[in-house]
Coordinates of C-alpha atoms in Angstrom, one line a residue:
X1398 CA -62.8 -13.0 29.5
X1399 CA -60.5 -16.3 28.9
X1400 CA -61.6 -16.0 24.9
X1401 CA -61.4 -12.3 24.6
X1402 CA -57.9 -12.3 26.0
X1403 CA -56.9 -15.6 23.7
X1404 CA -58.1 -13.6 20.9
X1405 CA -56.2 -10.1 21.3
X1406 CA -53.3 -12.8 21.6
X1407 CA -53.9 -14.4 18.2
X1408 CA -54.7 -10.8 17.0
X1409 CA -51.2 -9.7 18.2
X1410 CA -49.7 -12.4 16.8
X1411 CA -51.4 -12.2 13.4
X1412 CA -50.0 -8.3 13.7
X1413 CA -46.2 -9.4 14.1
X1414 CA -46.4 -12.1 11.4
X1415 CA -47.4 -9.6 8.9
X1416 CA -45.1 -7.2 10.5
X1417 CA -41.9 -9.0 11.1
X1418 CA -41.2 -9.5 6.7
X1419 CA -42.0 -5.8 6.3
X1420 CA -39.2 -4.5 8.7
X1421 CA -37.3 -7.2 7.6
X1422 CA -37.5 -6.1 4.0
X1423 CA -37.3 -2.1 5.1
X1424 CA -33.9 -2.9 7.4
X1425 CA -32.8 -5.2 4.2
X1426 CA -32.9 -2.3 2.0
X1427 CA -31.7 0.1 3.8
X1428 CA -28.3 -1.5 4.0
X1429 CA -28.6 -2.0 0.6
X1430 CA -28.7 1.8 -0.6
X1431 CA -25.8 2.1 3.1
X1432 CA -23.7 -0.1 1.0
X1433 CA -24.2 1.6 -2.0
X1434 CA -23.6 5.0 -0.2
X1435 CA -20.1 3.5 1.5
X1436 CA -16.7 4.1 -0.3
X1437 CA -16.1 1.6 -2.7
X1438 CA -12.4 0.6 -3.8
X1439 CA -11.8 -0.9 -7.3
X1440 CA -8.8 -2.1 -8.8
X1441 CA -7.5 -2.1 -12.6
X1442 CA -4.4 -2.7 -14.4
X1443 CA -3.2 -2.0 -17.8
X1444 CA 0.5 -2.7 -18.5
X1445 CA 2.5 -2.2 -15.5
X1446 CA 0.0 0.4 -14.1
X1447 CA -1.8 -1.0 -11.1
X1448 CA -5.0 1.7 -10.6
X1449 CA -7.0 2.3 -7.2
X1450 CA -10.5 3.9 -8.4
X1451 CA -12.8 5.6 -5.7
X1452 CA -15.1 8.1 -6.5
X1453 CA -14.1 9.7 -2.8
X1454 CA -10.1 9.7 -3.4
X1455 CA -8.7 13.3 -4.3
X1456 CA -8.1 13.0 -7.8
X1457 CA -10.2 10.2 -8.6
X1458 CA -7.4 7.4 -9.0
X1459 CA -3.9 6.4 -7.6
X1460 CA -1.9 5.4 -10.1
X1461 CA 1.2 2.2 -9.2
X1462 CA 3.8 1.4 -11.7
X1463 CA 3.2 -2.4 -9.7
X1464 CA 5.8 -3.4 -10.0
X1465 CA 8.9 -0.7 -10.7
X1466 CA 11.6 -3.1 -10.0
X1467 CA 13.4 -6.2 -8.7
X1468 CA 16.6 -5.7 -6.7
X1469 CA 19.7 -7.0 -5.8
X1470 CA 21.9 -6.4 -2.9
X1471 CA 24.6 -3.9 -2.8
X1472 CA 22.5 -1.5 -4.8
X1473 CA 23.4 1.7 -2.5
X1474 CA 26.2 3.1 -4.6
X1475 CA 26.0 0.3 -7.6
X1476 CA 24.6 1.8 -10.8
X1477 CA 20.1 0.8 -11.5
X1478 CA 20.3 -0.6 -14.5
X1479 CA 23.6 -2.7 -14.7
X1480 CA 24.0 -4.0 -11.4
X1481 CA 20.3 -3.6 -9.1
X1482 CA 17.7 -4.4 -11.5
X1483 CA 16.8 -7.6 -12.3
X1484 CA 14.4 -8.3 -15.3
X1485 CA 10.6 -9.3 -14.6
X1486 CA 7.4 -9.7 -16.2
X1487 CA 4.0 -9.3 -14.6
X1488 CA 0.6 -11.3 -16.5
X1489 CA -2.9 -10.6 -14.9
X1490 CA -4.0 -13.8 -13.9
X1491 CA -7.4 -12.8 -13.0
X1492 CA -9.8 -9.6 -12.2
X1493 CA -13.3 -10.8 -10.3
X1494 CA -16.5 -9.0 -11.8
X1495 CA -16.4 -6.4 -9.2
X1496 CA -13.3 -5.2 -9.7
X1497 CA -12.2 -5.5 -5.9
X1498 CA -9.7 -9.0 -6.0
X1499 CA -6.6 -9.0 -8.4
X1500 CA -4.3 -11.8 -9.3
X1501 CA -1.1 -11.4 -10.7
X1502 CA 1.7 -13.3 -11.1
X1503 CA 5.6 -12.0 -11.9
X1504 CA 7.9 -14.4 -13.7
X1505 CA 12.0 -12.7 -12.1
X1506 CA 14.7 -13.2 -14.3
X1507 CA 16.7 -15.5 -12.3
X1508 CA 13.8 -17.9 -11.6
X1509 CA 11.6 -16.9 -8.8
X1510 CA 8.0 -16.1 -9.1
X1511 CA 5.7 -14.2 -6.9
X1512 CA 2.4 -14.0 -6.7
X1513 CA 0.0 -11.2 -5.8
X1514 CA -3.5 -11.6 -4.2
X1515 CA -4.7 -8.0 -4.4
X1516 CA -8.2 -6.9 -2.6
X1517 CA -9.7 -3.2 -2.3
X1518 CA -11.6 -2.7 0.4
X1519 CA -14.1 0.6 1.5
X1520 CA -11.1 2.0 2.6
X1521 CA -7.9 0.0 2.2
X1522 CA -6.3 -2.5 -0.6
X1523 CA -4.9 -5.2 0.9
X1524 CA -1.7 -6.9 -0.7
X1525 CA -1.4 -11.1 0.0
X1526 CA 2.2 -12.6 -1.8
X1527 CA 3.2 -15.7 -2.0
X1528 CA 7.8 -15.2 -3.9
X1529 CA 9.0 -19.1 -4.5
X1530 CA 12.5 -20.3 -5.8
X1531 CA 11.7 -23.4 -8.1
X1532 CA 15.1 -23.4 -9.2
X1533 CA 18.9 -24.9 -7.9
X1534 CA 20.3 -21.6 -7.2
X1535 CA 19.5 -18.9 -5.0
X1536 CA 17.9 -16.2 -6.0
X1537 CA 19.5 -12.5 -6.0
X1538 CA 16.6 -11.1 -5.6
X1539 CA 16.9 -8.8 -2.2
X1540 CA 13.6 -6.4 -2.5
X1541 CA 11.2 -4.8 -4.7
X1542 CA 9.5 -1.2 -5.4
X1543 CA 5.9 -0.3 -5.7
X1544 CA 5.9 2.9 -7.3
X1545 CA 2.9 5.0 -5.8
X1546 CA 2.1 8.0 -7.6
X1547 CA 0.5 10.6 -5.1
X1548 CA 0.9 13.9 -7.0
X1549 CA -2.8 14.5 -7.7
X1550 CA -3.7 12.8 -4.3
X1551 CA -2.0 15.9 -2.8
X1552 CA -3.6 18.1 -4.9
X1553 CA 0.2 19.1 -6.4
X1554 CA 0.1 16.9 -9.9
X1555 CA 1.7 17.8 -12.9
X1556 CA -1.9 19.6 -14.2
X1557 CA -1.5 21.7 -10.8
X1558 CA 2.5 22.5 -10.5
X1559 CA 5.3 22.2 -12.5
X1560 CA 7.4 21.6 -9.2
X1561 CA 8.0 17.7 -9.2
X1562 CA 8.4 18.6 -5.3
X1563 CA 6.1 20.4 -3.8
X1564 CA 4.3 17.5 -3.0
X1565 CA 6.5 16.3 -0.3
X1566 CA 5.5 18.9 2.3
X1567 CA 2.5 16.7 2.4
X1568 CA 3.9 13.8 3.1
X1569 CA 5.5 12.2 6.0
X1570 CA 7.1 9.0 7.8
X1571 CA 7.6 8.7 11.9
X1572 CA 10.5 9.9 13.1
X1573 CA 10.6 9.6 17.7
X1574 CA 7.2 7.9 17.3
X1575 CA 5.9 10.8 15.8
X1576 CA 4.5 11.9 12.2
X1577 CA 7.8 14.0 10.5
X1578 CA 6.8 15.7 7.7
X1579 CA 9.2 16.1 4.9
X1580 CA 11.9 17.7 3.7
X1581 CA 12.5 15.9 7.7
X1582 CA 15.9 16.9 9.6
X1583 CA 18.6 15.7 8.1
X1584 CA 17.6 15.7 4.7
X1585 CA 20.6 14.3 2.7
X1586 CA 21.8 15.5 -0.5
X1587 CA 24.4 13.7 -1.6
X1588 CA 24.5 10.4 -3.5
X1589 CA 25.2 8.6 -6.8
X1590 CA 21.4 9.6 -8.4
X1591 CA 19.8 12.6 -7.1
X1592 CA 17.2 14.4 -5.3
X1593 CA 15.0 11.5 -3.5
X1594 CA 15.3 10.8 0.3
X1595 CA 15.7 7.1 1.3
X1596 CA 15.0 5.8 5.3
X1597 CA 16.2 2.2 5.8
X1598 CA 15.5 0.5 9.2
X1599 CA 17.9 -0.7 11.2
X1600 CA 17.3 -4.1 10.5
X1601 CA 18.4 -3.8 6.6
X1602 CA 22.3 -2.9 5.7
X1603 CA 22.7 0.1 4.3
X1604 CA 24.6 -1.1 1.2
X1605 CA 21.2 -2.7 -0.1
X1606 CA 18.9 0.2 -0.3
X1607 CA 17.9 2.9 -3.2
X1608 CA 20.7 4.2 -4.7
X1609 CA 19.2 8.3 -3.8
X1610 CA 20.2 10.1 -0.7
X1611 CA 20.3 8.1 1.9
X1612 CA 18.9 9.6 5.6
X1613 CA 20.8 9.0 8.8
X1614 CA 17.7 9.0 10.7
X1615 CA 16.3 5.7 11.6
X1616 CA 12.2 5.7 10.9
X1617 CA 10.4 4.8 13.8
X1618 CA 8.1 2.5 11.6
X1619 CA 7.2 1.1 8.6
X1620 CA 3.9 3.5 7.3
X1621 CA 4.6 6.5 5.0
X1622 CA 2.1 8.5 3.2
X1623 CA 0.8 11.9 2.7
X1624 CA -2.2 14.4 3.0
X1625 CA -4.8 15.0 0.5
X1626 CA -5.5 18.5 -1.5
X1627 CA -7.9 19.7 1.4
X1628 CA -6.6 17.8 4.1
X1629 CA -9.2 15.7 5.0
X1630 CA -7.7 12.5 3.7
X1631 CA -4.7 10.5 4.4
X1632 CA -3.0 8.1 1.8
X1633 CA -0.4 5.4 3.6
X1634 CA 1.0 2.4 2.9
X1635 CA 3.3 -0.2 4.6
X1636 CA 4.5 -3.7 3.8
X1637 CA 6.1 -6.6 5.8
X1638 CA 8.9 -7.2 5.7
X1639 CA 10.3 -4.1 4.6
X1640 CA 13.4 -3.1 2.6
X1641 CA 12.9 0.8 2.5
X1642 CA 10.6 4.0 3.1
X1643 CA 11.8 6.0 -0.1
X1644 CA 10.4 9.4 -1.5
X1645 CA 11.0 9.4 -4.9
X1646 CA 11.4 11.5 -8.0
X1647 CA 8.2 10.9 -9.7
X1648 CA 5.8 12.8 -7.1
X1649 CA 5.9 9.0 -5.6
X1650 CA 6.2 7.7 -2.3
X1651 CA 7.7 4.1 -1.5
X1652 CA 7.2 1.7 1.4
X1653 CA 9.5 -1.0 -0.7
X1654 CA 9.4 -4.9 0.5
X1655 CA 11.9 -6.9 1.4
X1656 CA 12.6 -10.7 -0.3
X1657 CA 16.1 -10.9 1.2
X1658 CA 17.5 -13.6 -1.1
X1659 CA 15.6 -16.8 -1.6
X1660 CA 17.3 -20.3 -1.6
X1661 CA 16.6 -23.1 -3.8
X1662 CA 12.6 -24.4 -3.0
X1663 CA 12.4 -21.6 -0.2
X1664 CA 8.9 -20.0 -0.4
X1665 CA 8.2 -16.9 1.7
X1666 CA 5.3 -14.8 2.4
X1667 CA 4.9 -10.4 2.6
X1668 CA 1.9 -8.4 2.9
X1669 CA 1.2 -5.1 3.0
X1670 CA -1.4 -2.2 2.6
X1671 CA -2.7 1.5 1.6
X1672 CA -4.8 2.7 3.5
X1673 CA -7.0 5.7 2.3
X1674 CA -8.8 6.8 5.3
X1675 CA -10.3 10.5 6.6
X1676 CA -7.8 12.6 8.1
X1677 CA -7.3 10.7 11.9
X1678 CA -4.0 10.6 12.2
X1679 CA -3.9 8.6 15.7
X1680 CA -6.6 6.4 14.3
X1681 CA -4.4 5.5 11.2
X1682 CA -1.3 5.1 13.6
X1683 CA -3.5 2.6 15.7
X1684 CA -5.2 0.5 12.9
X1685 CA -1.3 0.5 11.4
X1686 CA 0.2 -1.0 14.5
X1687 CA -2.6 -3.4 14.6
X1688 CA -2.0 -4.6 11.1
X1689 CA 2.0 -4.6 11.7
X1690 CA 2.5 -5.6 15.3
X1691 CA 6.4 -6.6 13.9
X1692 CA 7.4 -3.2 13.1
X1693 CA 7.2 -1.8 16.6
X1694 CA 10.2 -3.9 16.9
X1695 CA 12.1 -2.9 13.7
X1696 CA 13.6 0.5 14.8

């Protein structure tokens, strides 16, 4: 009984050995063809244009003019182009094979350079920079604009509508802790360029914002974005620290960053992100808020 027993053992064992690789290999590949079913995120640029590729994004691709502009101070009623922009240029530094990590660097008039670490995710690009002042002075350089194009996104591009508009009933910010889609209440009207809608926080003067109409509501956060076509997707984005939430005149939205002046050898650090994620709005709110613990305190 002793060796018949010893031998179903050896036999069972013999049974797992040869077993054990073949589930390995059969678990193994079916990740494989999971990851190759997941959303994938890629990354291009050509010129100024930063794209986000994904064969599950409404429209196929979100376009960034990355960046629009450098900014000085005192930009709310100054005029864009001889007193708030200052000069840059952007060189790729380097795009990995996959497409999923971009480095860039920008070279600002007045000295400062910042560089961009830029990684797309299934379902998010993350943005890493590092802004430095080599030089004696310090820099004017208060914030900066990403300009996210999100016409086709909402399913209201130029191929779709002729009204450079419509698409802002899509979109929103968070007004009382709660989405507010736009035109929101006191939509303003009036300024030196218009339309456009600019929310500052209440941690930024409000002499150093876009020069389009300027809100008197305060957002409750940092995270603007919009609907897609059918409304099963959500495209958002926030940075740290910010300058501005901005809806714009190009069928873009804005979550602009905030440099605030550096002095001579000062280094600082922002990061930010867009998120493109299935329509859950309080799971967006909560992976937000997770990301940027600060702006809960930045009413």
């Amino acid at each position: 009984m002793k060796s018949l027993a010893h031998s179903l053992l050896l036999l069972g064992l013999c049974a797992l050995m040869v077993l054990a690789p073949s589930a390995a290999r059969r678990s193994a590949a079916q990740q494989t063809v999971a990851d190759k079913q997941a959303p994938r995120l890629t990354l291009s640029r050509e010129k100024n244009m930063l794209y986000i590729h994904g064969d599950h994004i409404p429209g196929g691709t979100i376009p960034i003019n990355y960046l629009e502009a450098y900014c000085r101070a005192g930009s709310t009623d100054a005029d864009w182009g001889k007193h708030t922009v200052v000069k840059h240029e952007t060189q790729t530094i380097d795009l990995n094979d996959d497409r999923s990590v971009l480095k860039l660097k920008c070279t600002v008039a007045d000295g400062i350079t910042v560089e961009h670490t830029i990684t797309a995710k299934s379902d998010e690009v993350d943005f890493q920079l590092v802004a430095h002042n080599p030089t004696q002075v310090r820099s004017e350089v208060h914030w900066a604009q990403p300009c996210i194009r999100v016409g086709e996104f909402a399913g209201l591009g130029a191929e779709q509508t002729d009204d450079k508009y419509a698409y802002i009933r899509k979109s929103f910010i968070f007004l009382d802790g709660k989405p507010a889609f736009m035109p929101t209440r006191n939509w303003a009207t009036t300024a030196r360029y218009i339309p456009g809608q600019v929310w500052c926080p209440a941690n930024v003067p409000r002499t150093d914002v876009n020069p389009r109409p300027l809100s008197s509501e305060v957002p409750s956060n940092g995270l603007i974005g919009c609907y897609s076509a059918d409304d099963r997707w959500i495209f958002a984005t926030a940075f740290e620290p910010y300058q501005e939430l901005f809806q714009g005149v190009i069928r873009c939205l804005h979550a602009d960053f905030r440099l605030g002046g550096l002095q001579p050898g000062e280094t600082k650090k922002i990061r930010g992100k867009i998120y493109i994620v299935p329509a859950d709005m309080n799971a967006l709110l909560k992976r937000y808020q997770n990301d940027f613990p600060e702006h809960a305190q930045k009413r």
